[in-house]
Amino acid sequence: MAVTLTMATGVGLLLPAPTANAERFVGTDGEDDIFGTAQVDLIFARGGNDNVFAGAGADIVRGGRGNDLIRLGSPEVASGDRMESANGGPGFDILFGTGARDRMNGQGAGDLLLARSGADELTDGDGRDDLAGGAGRDLIRLKGGGRNRAEGGPQGDFFIVFPDGSEDRIKCGPGRDAVAFRFRREVIDQTTDCEKQVVGPTRRQILRPVNSGT
């Protein structure tokens, strides 16, 4: 793997070596631009405000410290049942999903998680997060502190809300959606357009959204 550093800015550019089939990338503590490959990549951005473009493979990305922009895979709708994964890290991060199945975790400070058309899993972090499910049937978890906002898409989505003492706002969207408030519902939680709401440790299969035609 070849690493080029720009002395004037301290920005690192990580690219696969011409003769190597690179599958693992490790950033620096500075600002990095990291480009994955069409293969399965494991990317560790580490410190700094990084830009990560994971490539077309089924990748795993960990943002690290700093404010990162992470774009998973190719924007085209992917075939098969592959899963891509991205973890933001302690800073403010923006995570973009693909047309495939994605698992995105905000983790640290307030993050923006934007899924696309796959059946995705989105989990907030400790800060004030915004999560958008996209066109697929998504699982969205609100676990961390902060005043979070979550929005579903046109298909049925499943939300799980954990008590955290902060205001969460959920907009389910036009699909047939379900929301589970684990153990107790806080009076400050707000939901709109949700077909089914349940409080308590309810089995997920009971709450799974059904197709709009059933």
Short mmCIF file of C-alpha atoms in Angstrom, two decimals:
data_model
loop_
_atom_site.label_atom_id
_atom_site.label_comp_id
_atom_site.label_asym_id
_atom_site.label_seq_id
_atom_site.Cartn_x
_atom_site.Cartn_y
_atom_site.Cartn_z
CA MET A 1 0.00 0.00 0.00
CA ALA A 2 1.42 3.37 -1.00
CA VAL A 3 0.99 6.39 1.28
CA THR A 4 1.56 9.93 -0.01
CA LEU A 5 1.72 12.85 2.43
CA THR A 6 1.31 16.45 1.37
CA MET A 7 3.78 18.46 3.45
CA ALA A 8 1.87 21.74 3.10
CA THR A 9 -1.40 20.39 4.49
CA GLY A 10 -0.48 17.21 6.32
CA VAL A 11 -3.14 15.36 4.35
CA GLY A 12 -2.48 11.69 3.77
CA LEU A 13 -3.65 9.97 0.59
CA LEU A 14 -3.91 6.19 0.87
CA LEU A 15 -4.07 4.15 -2.31
CA PRO A 16 -3.36 0.50 -3.10
CA ALA A 17 0.07 -0.23 -4.50
CA PRO A 18 -0.01 -0.91 -8.27
CA THR A 19 1.00 -4.56 -7.85
CA ALA A 20 -0.98 -5.33 -4.68
CA ASN A 21 -4.55 -6.39 -4.10
CA ALA A 22 -4.98 -4.15 -1.06
CA GLU A 23 -7.57 -5.24 1.48
CA ARG A 24 -6.43 -3.41 4.64
CA PHE A 25 -5.95 0.33 5.10
CA VAL A 26 -4.70 2.09 8.22
CA GLY A 27 -4.83 5.89 8.32
CA THR A 28 -2.70 8.34 10.25
CA ASP A 29 -3.47 10.75 13.08
CA GLY A 30 -3.72 13.53 10.49
CA GLU A 31 -6.32 14.24 7.82
CA ASP A 32 -6.53 11.32 5.40
CA ASP A 33 -8.28 10.58 2.13
CA ILE A 34 -8.71 6.81 2.01
CA PHE A 35 -9.90 4.97 -1.08
CA GLY A 36 -10.84 1.32 -0.82
CA THR A 37 -10.89 -1.23 -3.60
CA ALA A 38 -13.49 -3.43 -5.28
CA GLN A 39 -12.42 -6.21 -2.91
CA VAL A 40 -13.37 -6.74 0.73
CA ASP A 41 -11.56 -3.96 2.63
CA LEU A 42 -10.90 -3.36 6.30
CA ILE A 43 -10.31 0.37 6.85
CA PHE A 44 -9.11 2.07 10.05
CA ALA A 45 -9.12 5.85 9.57
CA ARG A 46 -7.64 6.64 13.03
CA GLY A 47 -7.25 10.30 14.10
CA GLY A 48 -7.93 13.46 12.14
CA ASN A 49 -10.80 14.63 9.95
CA ASP A 50 -10.83 11.90 7.32
CA ASN A 51 -12.62 11.21 4.05
CA VAL A 52 -13.20 7.51 3.45
CA PHE A 53 -14.48 6.08 0.15
CA ALA A 54 -14.78 2.39 0.82
CA GLY A 55 -15.20 1.07 -2.73
CA ALA A 56 -17.45 -1.61 -4.16
CA GLY A 57 -16.52 -4.52 -1.88
CA ALA A 58 -18.29 -5.64 1.30
CA ASP A 59 -16.22 -3.43 3.59
CA ILE A 60 -15.74 -2.70 7.29
CA VAL A 61 -14.84 0.91 8.17
CA ARG A 62 -13.88 2.38 11.55
CA GLY A 63 -13.67 6.16 11.60
CA GLY A 64 -11.62 6.83 14.73
CA ARG A 65 -11.11 10.21 16.36
CA GLY A 66 -11.98 13.38 14.47
CA ASN A 67 -14.83 14.43 12.21
CA ASP A 68 -15.07 11.91 9.40
CA LEU A 69 -16.97 11.50 6.15
CA ILE A 70 -17.50 7.82 5.37
CA ARG A 71 -19.08 6.68 2.13
CA LEU A 72 -19.72 2.97 1.92
CA GLY A 73 -19.42 1.07 -1.34
CA SER A 74 -20.80 1.99 -4.70
CA PRO A 75 -23.95 4.16 -4.96
CA GLU A 76 -25.48 1.66 -7.39
CA VAL A 77 -27.92 -0.88 -6.02
CA ALA A 78 -25.93 -3.97 -5.15
CA SER A 79 -26.93 -7.53 -5.84
CA GLY A 80 -26.79 -10.36 -3.35
CA ASP A 81 -27.04 -10.32 0.42
CA ARG A 82 -23.75 -8.69 1.35
CA MET A 83 -23.44 -6.48 4.42
CA GLU A 84 -21.20 -3.43 4.76
CA SER A 85 -20.32 -1.89 8.12
CA ALA A 86 -19.19 1.56 9.28
CA ASN A 87 -18.48 2.93 12.77
CA GLY A 88 -18.14 6.68 13.10
CA GLY A 89 -16.00 7.22 16.19
CA PRO A 90 -15.79 9.93 18.88
CA GLY A 91 -16.15 12.97 16.57
CA PHE A 92 -18.96 14.33 14.40
CA ASP A 93 -19.29 11.94 11.49
CA ILE A 94 -21.32 11.67 8.30
CA LEU A 95 -22.00 8.12 7.11
CA PHE A 96 -23.48 7.35 3.69
CA GLY A 97 -24.89 3.92 2.96
CA THR A 98 -25.18 2.01 -0.31
CA GLY A 99 -27.92 0.25 -2.23
CA ALA A 100 -26.95 -2.94 -0.39
CA ARG A 101 -27.44 -3.98 3.25
CA ASP A 102 -25.50 -1.67 5.57
CA ARG A 103 -24.79 -1.56 9.28
CA MET A 104 -23.92 1.95 10.50
CA ASN A 105 -23.09 3.02 14.06
CA GLY A 106 -22.69 6.66 15.07
CA GLN A 107 -20.87 6.00 18.37
CA GLY A 108 -19.39 9.31 19.63
CA ALA A 109 -20.56 12.91 19.17
CA GLY A 110 -23.59 13.94 17.10
CA ASP A 111 -23.60 12.08 13.79
CA LEU A 112 -25.54 11.99 10.53
CA LEU A 113 -26.40 8.51 9.21
CA LEU A 114 -27.96 8.30 5.75
CA ALA A 115 -28.98 4.90 4.46
CA ARG A 116 -30.11 4.08 0.93
CA SER A 117 -32.31 1.37 -0.52
CA GLY A 118 -31.08 -1.73 1.31
CA ALA A 119 -32.43 -3.37 4.47
CA ASP A 120 -30.13 -1.47 6.82
CA GLU A 121 -29.30 -1.39 10.52
CA LEU A 122 -28.67 2.08 11.99
CA THR A 123 -27.62 2.79 15.59
CA ASP A 124 -27.09 6.22 17.09
CA GLY A 125 -24.24 7.31 19.37
CA ASP A 126 -23.86 9.39 22.51
CA GLY A 127 -24.45 12.79 20.92
CA ARG A 128 -27.34 14.38 19.07
CA ASP A 129 -27.79 12.22 16.01
CA ASP A 130 -29.88 12.28 12.85
CA LEU A 131 -30.72 8.94 11.25
CA ALA A 132 -32.52 8.44 7.94
CA GLY A 133 -33.49 4.93 6.93
CA GLY A 134 -33.88 5.26 3.18
CA ALA A 135 -35.99 3.12 0.88
CA GLY A 136 -35.40 -0.33 2.41
CA ARG A 137 -37.02 -2.04 5.40
CA ASP A 138 -34.67 -0.85 8.11
CA LEU A 139 -33.90 -1.50 11.76
CA ILE A 140 -33.17 1.77 13.60
CA ARG A 141 -31.95 1.79 17.21
CA LEU A 142 -31.89 4.87 19.46
CA LYS A 143 -29.67 3.86 22.38
CA GLY A 144 -27.34 6.74 23.25
CA GLY A 145 -27.97 10.04 25.00
CA GLY A 146 -28.76 13.25 23.20
CA ARG A 147 -31.82 14.59 21.42
CA ASN A 148 -31.96 12.22 18.48
CA ARG A 149 -34.08 12.34 15.36
CA ALA A 150 -34.89 9.29 13.29
CA GLU A 151 -36.88 9.01 10.08
CA GLY A 152 -38.01 5.93 8.22
CA GLY A 153 -38.57 5.50 4.51
CA PRO A 154 -41.38 4.44 2.18
CA GLN A 155 -41.28 0.81 3.33
CA GLY A 156 -42.01 -0.66 6.74
CA ASP A 157 -39.31 0.09 9.31
CA PHE A 158 -38.70 -1.15 12.84
CA PHE A 159 -37.54 1.28 15.57
CA ILE A 160 -36.20 0.34 19.00
CA VAL A 161 -35.97 3.19 21.55
CA PHE A 162 -33.99 2.77 24.77
CA PRO A 163 -34.58 5.10 27.76
CA ASP A 164 -31.84 7.73 27.98
CA GLY A 165 -33.43 10.80 29.60
CA SER A 166 -33.26 12.85 26.39
CA GLU A 167 -35.82 13.85 23.81
CA ASP A 168 -36.05 11.56 20.79
CA ARG A 169 -38.21 12.28 17.78
CA ILE A 170 -39.28 9.58 15.36
CA LYS A 171 -40.98 10.11 12.02
CA CYS A 172 -41.93 6.69 10.75
CA GLY A 173 -42.88 7.62 7.20
CA PRO A 174 -45.44 6.21 4.75
CA GLY A 175 -44.66 2.51 5.29
CA ARG A 176 -46.29 0.25 7.90
CA ASP A 177 -43.88 0.79 10.77
CA ALA A 178 -43.44 -0.42 14.34
CA VAL A 179 -41.79 1.23 17.34
CA ALA A 180 -40.72 -0.60 20.51
CA PHE A 181 -39.97 1.46 23.62
CA ARG A 182 -37.77 -0.76 25.77
CA PHE A 183 -38.92 -1.07 29.41
CA ARG A 184 -40.54 2.36 29.61
CA ARG A 185 -41.57 5.18 27.37
CA GLU A 186 -40.34 8.64 28.23
CA VAL A 187 -42.98 11.34 28.01
CA ILE A 188 -40.68 13.47 25.90
CA ASP A 189 -40.38 10.90 23.11
CA GLN A 190 -42.40 11.94 20.08
CA THR A 191 -43.56 9.76 17.20
CA THR A 192 -45.54 10.44 14.05
CA ASP A 193 -47.05 8.20 11.36
CA CYS A 194 -46.29 4.98 13.27
CA GLU A 195 -48.79 2.15 12.83
CA LYS A 196 -47.73 0.13 15.89
CA GLN A 197 -46.22 1.30 19.21
CA VAL A 198 -45.42 -1.02 22.09
CA VAL A 199 -43.85 -0.36 25.50
CA GLY A 200 -41.82 -3.07 27.22
CA PRO A 201 -39.46 -5.95 26.40
CA THR A 202 -41.56 -7.28 23.55
CA ARG A 203 -40.37 -9.93 21.14
CA ARG A 204 -39.23 -8.42 17.88
CA GLN A 205 -41.10 -10.88 15.68
CA ILE A 206 -44.39 -9.55 17.06
CA LEU A 207 -43.46 -6.00 16.12
CA ARG A 208 -41.93 -6.66 12.73
CA PRO A 209 -43.63 -4.38 10.17
CA VAL A 210 -45.88 -6.11 7.68
CA ASN A 211 -46.19 -5.35 4.01
CA SER A 212 -48.66 -2.61 3.21
CA GLY A 213 -50.77 -5.03 1.21
CA THR A 214 -51.42 -7.46 4.10
#
